[in-house]
CSV table of C-alpha atoms in Angstrom, one decimal:
chain,number,residue,atom,x,y,z
A,1,MET,CA,0.7,1.6,76.1
A,2,ALA,CA,0.7,5.3,73.9
A,3,HIS,CA,-2.5,3.0,72.3
A,4,ALA,CA,-4.2,2.4,75.4
A,5,TYR,CA,-3.4,5.4,77.5
A,6,PRO,CA,-4.1,9.2,74.4
A,7,GLY,CA,-3.9,11.2,77.6
A,8,SER,CA,-0.2,10.3,78.8
A,9,ARG,CA,3.3,11.6,77.1
A,10,PHE,CA,5.9,8.9,76.9
A,11,HIS,CA,9.8,9.5,77.0
A,12,GLY,CA,12.0,6.9,76.0
A,13,PHE,CA,15.7,6.0,76.2
A,14,ASP,CA,18.0,4.2,74.6
A,15,PHE,CA,22.0,4.3,74.2
A,16,HIS,CA,21.8,3.0,70.9
A,17,GLY,CA,21.3,6.0,68.1
A,18,PRO,CA,19.7,3.9,65.3
A,19,SER,CA,16.7,2.2,67.7
A,20,VAL,CA,16.4,5.1,68.9
A,21,GLU,CA,15.8,6.6,65.0
A,22,ARG,CA,13.4,3.6,64.5
A,23,ALA,CA,11.4,3.7,67.5
A,24,ARG,CA,11.3,8.1,66.2
A,25,ARG,CA,10.2,6.3,62.8
A,26,ALA,CA,7.5,4.2,64.5
A,27,ALA,CA,6.1,6.5,66.9
A,28,ALA,CA,5.5,9.1,63.6
A,29,GLU,CA,4.2,6.4,61.4
A,30,GLN,CA,2.1,5.7,64.5
A,31,GLY,CA,0.7,9.2,64.4
A,32,LEU,CA,2.2,9.5,68.0
A,33,ALA,CA,5.0,11.7,67.3
A,34,ASP,CA,2.6,14.6,69.2
A,35,ARG,CA,3.2,12.8,72.6
A,36,VAL,CA,6.0,9.9,72.0
A,37,THR,CA,9.7,10.9,72.0
A,38,PHE,CA,12.7,9.1,71.7
A,39,GLU,CA,16.3,10.4,72.9
A,40,VAL,CA,19.5,9.1,72.9
A,41,ALA,CA,20.3,8.8,77.2
A,42,GLY,CA,22.1,6.2,79.4
A,43,ALA,CA,19.7,4.5,82.0
A,44,GLY,CA,21.9,6.3,84.8
A,45,ASP,CA,22.1,9.8,83.1
A,46,PHE,CA,18.5,10.2,81.5
A,47,PRO,CA,16.7,13.7,81.3
A,48,GLY,CA,13.4,14.9,82.3
A,49,GLY,CA,12.2,14.4,86.0
A,50,ASP,CA,8.6,13.6,87.8
A,51,TYR,CA,7.9,10.7,85.9
A,52,GLY,CA,4.5,8.8,87.6
A,53,LEU,CA,6.2,5.7,86.0
A,54,ILE,CA,9.3,4.5,84.7
A,55,THR,CA,10.1,0.7,82.8
A,56,PHE,CA,12.6,-1.2,82.6
A,57,PHE,CA,11.6,-4.1,80.0
A,58,ASP,CA,14.1,-7.1,80.4
A,59,CYS,CA,17.4,-4.4,80.6
A,60,LEU,CA,18.5,-4.3,83.6
A,61,HIS,CA,20.6,-7.2,83.9
A,62,ASP,CA,22.6,-6.3,80.9
A,63,LEU,CA,23.8,-2.8,82.5
A,64,GLY,CA,27.2,-3.0,83.7
A,65,ASP,CA,25.3,-0.6,86.7
A,66,PRO,CA,21.8,-1.0,86.9
A,67,GLY,CA,22.0,0.7,90.6
A,68,ALA,CA,22.9,4.2,87.9
A,69,ALA,CA,19.7,3.3,86.7
A,70,PHE,CA,17.8,2.9,90.1
A,71,ARG,CA,19.4,5.6,91.2
A,72,ARG,CA,18.9,8.1,88.4
A,73,ALA,CA,15.0,6.5,89.0
A,74,ALA,CA,14.7,7.1,92.2
A,75,ARG,CA,15.4,10.7,91.8
A,76,THR,CA,13.0,11.6,88.5
A,77,LEU,CA,10.0,9.5,89.9
A,78,ALA,CA,7.0,11.3,90.5
A,79,ALA,CA,5.8,12.0,95.1
A,80,ASP,CA,3.6,8.8,93.9
A,81,GLY,CA,5.6,7.3,91.1
A,82,ALA,CA,6.1,3.5,89.8
A,83,CYS,CA,8.9,1.6,88.3
A,84,LEU,CA,7.3,-0.8,86.7
A,85,ILE,CA,10.6,-3.9,86.2
A,86,VAL,CA,10.4,-6.3,83.7
A,87,GLU,CA,13.1,-9.5,83.9
A,88,PRO,CA,13.8,-12.9,83.1
A,89,ASN,CA,11.9,-15.1,85.4
A,90,ALA,CA,15.3,-17.3,86.0
A,91,ALA,CA,16.6,-18.7,89.9
A,92,ALA,CA,19.8,-17.1,91.0
A,93,ALA,CA,21.1,-20.7,91.6
A,94,PRO,CA,22.0,-22.4,88.2
A,95,GLN,CA,20.9,-25.6,89.5
A,96,ASP,CA,17.2,-24.5,89.8
A,97,ASN,CA,17.3,-23.4,85.7
A,98,ILE,CA,17.7,-27.0,84.9
A,99,ASN,CA,14.6,-27.0,82.3
A,100,PRO,CA,14.0,-25.9,78.4
A,101,LEU,CA,13.4,-22.0,79.1
A,102,GLY,CA,16.8,-22.3,82.1
A,103,ARG,CA,18.4,-23.6,79.5
A,104,ALA,CA,18.1,-20.7,77.2
A,105,PHE,CA,18.4,-18.2,79.4
A,106,THR,CA,21.8,-19.4,80.6
A,107,ALA,CA,22.7,-19.8,77.2
A,108,THR,CA,22.2,-16.0,76.4
A,109,SER,CA,23.6,-15.3,79.5
A,110,ALA,CA,27.1,-16.3,78.4
A,111,THR,CA,26.8,-15.0,75.2
A,112,LEU,CA,25.0,-11.9,75.4
A,113,CYS,CA,24.1,-9.8,78.6
A,114,LEU,CA,27.3,-10.9,80.7
A,115,PRO,CA,30.0,-9.6,78.7
A,116,GLY,CA,27.7,-6.4,77.4
A,117,ALA,CA,27.6,-5.6,81.4
A,118,LEU,CA,31.1,-6.5,81.6
A,119,ALA,CA,32.3,-4.4,78.6
A,120,GLN,CA,30.4,-1.3,80.7
A,121,LYS,CA,33.2,-1.8,82.9
A,122,GLY,CA,30.4,-1.3,86.3
A,123,PRO,CA,30.2,-3.1,89.7
A,124,TYR,CA,28.3,-5.3,88.1
A,125,ALA,CA,27.5,-8.2,85.8
A,126,LEU,CA,24.4,-9.9,86.3
A,127,GLY,CA,23.6,-12.0,83.8
A,128,ASN,CA,20.0,-12.9,83.0
A,129,HIS,CA,19.5,-14.9,86.0
A,130,ALA,CA,20.4,-12.7,89.0
A,131,GLY,CA,17.7,-13.3,91.2
A,132,GLU,CA,14.9,-11.3,92.9
A,133,ASP,CA,17.3,-10.9,95.5
A,134,ALA,CA,20.1,-9.2,93.8
A,135,LEU,CA,17.8,-6.8,92.1
A,136,ARG,CA,16.0,-6.0,95.3
A,137,ARG,CA,19.0,-5.3,96.5
A,138,ILE,CA,20.4,-3.2,94.3
A,139,ALA,CA,17.2,-1.5,94.1
A,140,HIS,CA,17.2,-0.8,97.9
A,141,GLU,CA,20.5,0.6,98.4
A,142,ALA,CA,19.4,3.3,95.2
A,143,GLY,CA,17.1,4.4,97.4
A,144,LEU,CA,13.7,2.2,95.8
A,145,ARG,CA,12.6,0.8,98.9
A,146,THR,CA,10.0,-0.3,98.5
A,147,TRP,CA,9.7,-3.9,96.4
A,148,LYS,CA,6.5,-6.2,94.8
A,149,LEU,CA,6.6,-9.0,92.6
A,150,ALA,CA,3.4,-8.0,90.9
A,151,ALA,CA,2.9,-10.8,88.1
A,152,GLN,CA,5.1,-13.6,86.2
A,153,GLY,CA,4.9,-16.3,84.0
A,154,PRO,CA,6.3,-18.8,82.4
A,155,ALA,CA,9.4,-15.9,80.8
A,156,ASN,CA,9.3,-13.2,83.0
A,157,ARG,CA,8.4,-11.5,86.6
A,158,VAL,CA,7.0,-8.6,86.6
A,159,TYR,CA,7.9,-6.2,89.5
A,160,ASP,CA,7.2,-3.1,91.2
A,161,ALA,CA,9.7,-1.2,93.1
A,162,ARG,CA,8.5,2.3,94.9
A,163,ARG,CA,10.7,5.4,96.8
């Protein structure tokens, strides 16, 4: 994104220190460190504000409290800002995921996503097949009142959420 939009500044946040360090090195190697920064911070307490775009790439279903991430996004978005949310294209009803990709999502959810969310002791353990309705409800309760499906492919759905 930083290559495609050279007039913009980018701030990345992750709770995992080694991932942040790797991202900083990658930005420096690509000559982007002057306008791309990375910091250790959680999805519910990242610093800054007045963001034009906040992105969540395939991570909300892994959080113990995706509502906290949505609340922080709603508070820190610019007046005309948007959240771009990428999540697995999986149905909430397990019987609707009986296909090769759905089986892979379910296996990954049971061994990675759900245990990670449960370990965070939050109010949710969505797994990667929570479905659009659950995410939309949590976003709405957090202050992101406009929600639309922007794009989808076999593996992912992309949503646009705004205040």
